[in-house]
PDB file of C-alpha atoms in Angstrom:
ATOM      1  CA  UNK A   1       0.000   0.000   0.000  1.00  0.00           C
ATOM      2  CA  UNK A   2       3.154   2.391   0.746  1.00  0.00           C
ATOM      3  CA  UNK A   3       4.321   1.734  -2.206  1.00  0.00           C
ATOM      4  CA  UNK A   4       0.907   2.818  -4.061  1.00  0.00           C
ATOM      5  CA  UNK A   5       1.160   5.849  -2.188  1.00  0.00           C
ATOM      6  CA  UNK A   6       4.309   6.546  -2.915  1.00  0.00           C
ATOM      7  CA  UNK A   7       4.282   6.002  -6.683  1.00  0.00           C
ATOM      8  CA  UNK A   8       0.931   8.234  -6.836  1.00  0.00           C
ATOM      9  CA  UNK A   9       3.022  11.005  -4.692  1.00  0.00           C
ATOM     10  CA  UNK A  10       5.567  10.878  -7.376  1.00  0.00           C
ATOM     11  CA  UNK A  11       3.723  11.093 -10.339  1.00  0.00           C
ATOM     12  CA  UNK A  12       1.435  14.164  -9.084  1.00  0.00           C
ATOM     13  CA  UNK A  13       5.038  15.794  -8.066  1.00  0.00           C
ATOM     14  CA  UNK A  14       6.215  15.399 -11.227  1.00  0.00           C
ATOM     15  CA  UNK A  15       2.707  16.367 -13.381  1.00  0.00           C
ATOM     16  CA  UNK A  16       3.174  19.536 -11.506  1.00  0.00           C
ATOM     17  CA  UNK A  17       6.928  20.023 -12.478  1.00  0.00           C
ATOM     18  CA  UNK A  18       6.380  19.547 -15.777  1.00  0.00           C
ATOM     19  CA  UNK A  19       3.180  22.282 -15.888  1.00  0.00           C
ATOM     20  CA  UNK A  20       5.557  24.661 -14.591  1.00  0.00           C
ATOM     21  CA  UNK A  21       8.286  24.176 -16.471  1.00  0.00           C
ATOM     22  CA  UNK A  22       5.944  24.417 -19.504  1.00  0.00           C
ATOM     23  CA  UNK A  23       4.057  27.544 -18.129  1.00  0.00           C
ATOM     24  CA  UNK A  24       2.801  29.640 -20.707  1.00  0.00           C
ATOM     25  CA  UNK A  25       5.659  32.335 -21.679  1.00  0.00           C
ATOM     26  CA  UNK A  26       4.620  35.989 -22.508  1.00  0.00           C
ATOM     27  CA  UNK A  27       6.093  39.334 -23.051  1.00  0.00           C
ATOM     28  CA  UNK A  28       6.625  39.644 -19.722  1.00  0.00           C
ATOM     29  CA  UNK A  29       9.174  36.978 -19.391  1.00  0.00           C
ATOM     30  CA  UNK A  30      10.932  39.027 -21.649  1.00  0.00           C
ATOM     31  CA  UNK A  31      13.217  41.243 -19.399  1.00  0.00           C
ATOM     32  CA  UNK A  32      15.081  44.688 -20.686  1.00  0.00           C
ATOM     33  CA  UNK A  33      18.179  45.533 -18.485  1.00  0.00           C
ATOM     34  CA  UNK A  34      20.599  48.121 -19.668  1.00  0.00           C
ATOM     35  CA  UNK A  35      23.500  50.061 -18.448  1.00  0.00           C
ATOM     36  CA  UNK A  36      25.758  52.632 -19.981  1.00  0.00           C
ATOM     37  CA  UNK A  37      29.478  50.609 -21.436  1.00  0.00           C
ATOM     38  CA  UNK A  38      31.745  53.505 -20.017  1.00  0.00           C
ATOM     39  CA  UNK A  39      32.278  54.253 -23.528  1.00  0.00           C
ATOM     40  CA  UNK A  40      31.482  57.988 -24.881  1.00  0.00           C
ATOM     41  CA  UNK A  41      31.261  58.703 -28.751  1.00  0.00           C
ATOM     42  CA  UNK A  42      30.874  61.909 -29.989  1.00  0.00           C
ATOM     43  CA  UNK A  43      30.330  63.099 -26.161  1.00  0.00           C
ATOM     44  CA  UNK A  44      27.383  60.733 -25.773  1.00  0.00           C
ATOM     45  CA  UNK A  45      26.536  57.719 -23.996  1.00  0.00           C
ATOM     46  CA  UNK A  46      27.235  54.054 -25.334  1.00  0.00           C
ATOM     47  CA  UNK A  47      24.056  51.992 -23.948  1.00  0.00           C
ATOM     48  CA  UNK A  48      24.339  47.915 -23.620  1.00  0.00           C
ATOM     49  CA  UNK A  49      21.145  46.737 -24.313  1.00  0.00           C
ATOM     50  CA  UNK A  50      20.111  43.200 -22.822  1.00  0.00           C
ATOM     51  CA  UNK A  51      16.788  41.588 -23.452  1.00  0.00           C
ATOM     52  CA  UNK A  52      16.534  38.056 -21.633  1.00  0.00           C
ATOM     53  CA  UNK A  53      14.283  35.614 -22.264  1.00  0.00           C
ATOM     54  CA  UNK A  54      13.349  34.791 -18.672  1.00  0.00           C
ATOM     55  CA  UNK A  55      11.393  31.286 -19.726  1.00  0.00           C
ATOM     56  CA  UNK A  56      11.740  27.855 -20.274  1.00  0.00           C
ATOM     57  CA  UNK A  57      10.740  27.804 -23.819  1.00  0.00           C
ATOM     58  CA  UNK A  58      11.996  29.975 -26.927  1.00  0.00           C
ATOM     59  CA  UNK A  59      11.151  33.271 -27.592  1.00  0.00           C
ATOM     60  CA  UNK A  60      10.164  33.826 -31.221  1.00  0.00           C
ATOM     61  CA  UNK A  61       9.462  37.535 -32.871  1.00  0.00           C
ATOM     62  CA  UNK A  62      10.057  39.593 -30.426  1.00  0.00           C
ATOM     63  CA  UNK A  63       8.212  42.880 -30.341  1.00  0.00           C
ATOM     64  CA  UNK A  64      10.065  46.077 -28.638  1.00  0.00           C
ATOM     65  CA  UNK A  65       8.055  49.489 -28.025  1.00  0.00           C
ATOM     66  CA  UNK A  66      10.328  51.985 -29.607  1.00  0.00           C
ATOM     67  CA  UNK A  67       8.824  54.848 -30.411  1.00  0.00           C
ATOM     68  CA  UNK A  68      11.160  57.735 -30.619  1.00  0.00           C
ATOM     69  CA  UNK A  69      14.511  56.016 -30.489  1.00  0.00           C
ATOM     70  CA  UNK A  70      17.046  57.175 -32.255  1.00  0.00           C
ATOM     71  CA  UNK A  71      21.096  56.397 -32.073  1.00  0.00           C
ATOM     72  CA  UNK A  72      24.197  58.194 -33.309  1.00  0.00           C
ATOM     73  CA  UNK A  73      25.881  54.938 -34.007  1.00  0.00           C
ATOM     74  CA  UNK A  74      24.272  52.511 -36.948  1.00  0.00           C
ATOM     75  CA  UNK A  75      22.353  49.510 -36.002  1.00  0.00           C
ATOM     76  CA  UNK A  76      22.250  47.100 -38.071  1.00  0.00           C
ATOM     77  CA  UNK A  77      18.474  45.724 -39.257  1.00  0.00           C
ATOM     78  CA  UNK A  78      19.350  42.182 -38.593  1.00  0.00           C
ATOM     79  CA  UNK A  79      20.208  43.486 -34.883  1.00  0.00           C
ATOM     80  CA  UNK A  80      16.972  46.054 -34.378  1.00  0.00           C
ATOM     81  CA  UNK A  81      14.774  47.315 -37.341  1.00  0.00           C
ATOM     82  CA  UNK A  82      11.899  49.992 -36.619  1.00  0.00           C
ATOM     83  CA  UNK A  83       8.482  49.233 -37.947  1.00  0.00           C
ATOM     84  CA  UNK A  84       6.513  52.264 -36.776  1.00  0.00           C
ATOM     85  CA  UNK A  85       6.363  52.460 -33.147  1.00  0.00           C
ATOM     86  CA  UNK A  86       7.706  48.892 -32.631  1.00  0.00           C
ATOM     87  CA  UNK A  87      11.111  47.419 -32.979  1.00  0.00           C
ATOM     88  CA  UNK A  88      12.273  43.661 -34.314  1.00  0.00           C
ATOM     89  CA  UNK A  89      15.009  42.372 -32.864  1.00  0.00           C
ATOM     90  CA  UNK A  90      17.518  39.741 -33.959  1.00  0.00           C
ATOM     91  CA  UNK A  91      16.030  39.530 -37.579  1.00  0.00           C
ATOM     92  CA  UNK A  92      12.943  37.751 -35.600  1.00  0.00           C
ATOM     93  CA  UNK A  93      15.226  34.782 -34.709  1.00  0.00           C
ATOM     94  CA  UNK A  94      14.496  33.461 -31.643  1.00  0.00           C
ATOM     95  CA  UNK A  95      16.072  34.332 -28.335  1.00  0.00           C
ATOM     96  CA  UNK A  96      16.702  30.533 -26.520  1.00  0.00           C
ATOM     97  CA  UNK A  97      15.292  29.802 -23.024  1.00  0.00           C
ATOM     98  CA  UNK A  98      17.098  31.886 -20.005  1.00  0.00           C
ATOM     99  CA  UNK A  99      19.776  33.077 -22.666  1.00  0.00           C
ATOM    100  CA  UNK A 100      20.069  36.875 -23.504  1.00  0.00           C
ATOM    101  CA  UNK A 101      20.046  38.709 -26.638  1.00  0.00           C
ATOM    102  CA  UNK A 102      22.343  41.842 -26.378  1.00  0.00           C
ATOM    103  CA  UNK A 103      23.265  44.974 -28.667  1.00  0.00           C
ATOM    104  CA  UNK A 104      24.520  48.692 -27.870  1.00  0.00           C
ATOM    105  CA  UNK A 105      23.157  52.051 -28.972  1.00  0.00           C
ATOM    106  CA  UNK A 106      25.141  55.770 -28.806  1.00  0.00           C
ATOM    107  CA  UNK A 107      22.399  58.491 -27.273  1.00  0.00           C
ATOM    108  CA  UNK A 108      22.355  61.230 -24.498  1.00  0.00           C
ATOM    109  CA  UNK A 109      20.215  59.394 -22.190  1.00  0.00           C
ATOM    110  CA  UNK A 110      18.686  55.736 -22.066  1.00  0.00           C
ATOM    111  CA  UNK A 111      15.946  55.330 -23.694  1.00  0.00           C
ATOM    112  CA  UNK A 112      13.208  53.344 -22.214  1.00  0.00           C
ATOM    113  CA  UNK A 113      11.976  49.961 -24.207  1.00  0.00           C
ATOM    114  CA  UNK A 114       9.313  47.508 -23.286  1.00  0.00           C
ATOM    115  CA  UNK A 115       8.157  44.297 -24.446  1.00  0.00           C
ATOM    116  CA  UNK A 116       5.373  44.126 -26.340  1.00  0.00           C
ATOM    117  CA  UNK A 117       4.800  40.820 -27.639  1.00  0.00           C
ATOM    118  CA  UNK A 118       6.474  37.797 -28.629  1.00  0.00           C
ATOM    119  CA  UNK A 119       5.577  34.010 -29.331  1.00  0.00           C
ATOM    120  CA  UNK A 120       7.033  31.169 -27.614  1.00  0.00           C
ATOM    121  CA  UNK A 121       8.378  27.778 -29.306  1.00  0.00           C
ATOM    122  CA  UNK A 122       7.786  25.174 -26.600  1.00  0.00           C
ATOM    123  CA  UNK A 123       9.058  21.433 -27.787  1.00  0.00           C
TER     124      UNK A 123
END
C-alpha cells in the first residue's frame, strides 16, 4: 500500500513540475536591463542593451516598443529594425530559453523599451 502511495506522490510531483516548467511564456518573461558601457562617442553615452528571455521555452518575434529612439551609431536591421512604433530584434530569430540577446546604442540618455509581444516555441 506504501508503495501505491508513494508512486501516486511521485507522479502528481512530477505532473506539476512539468506544468511549470511548460508555463505559458509571454512578453513579460521578456526582461530589458541596460547600463551605460563607459564608452562615450561623440560626447554621448554608449548603452548595452540586454533583453533576456526569462522562460523555459523559446522566444520567437520579439516585439520592442520603440517609439522615438534614435542612435548616433548605426544599427544594423538584422540586430533592431523599426516598424513604426515597434522594434524587431535579432532579424525575428528566436532568443533561446534563459539566454540573452544583447546589442549597444550611442544616445544622451537611455531610452526606455518595453516588451510588447512575442511568441514562444515550446518542444
Amino acid at each position: 500500500m506504501a508503495t501505491i502511495n508513494n508512486f501516486l506522490c511521485l507522479s502528481l510531483f512530477l505532473i506539476i513540475i512539468t506544468q511549470g516548467m511548460a508555463a505559458k511564456c509571454y512578453p513579460g518573461r521578456v526582461t530589458i536591463y541596460q547600463k551605460p558601457t563607459g564608452r562615450r562617442i561623440h560626447h554621448k553615452t554608449e548603452w548595452k542593451v540586454s533583453v533576456a528571455n526569462e522562460c523555459a521555452c523559446m522566444q520567437l518575434n520579439v516585439r520592442l516598443s520603440c517609439a522615438g529612439f534614435h542612435s548616433l551609431r548605426f544599427l544594423s536591421p538584422s540586430v533592431l529594425s523599426k516598424s513604426g512604433n515597434l522594434c524587431i530584434i535579432n532579424n525575428n530569430n528566436p532568443i533561446s530559453p534563459f539566454s540573452t540577446f544583447n546589442f549597444t546604442y550611442v544616445w544622451d540618455h537611455q531610452f526606455v523599451f518595453a516588451p510588447v509581444s512575442s511568441q514562444e516555441a515550446c518542444s
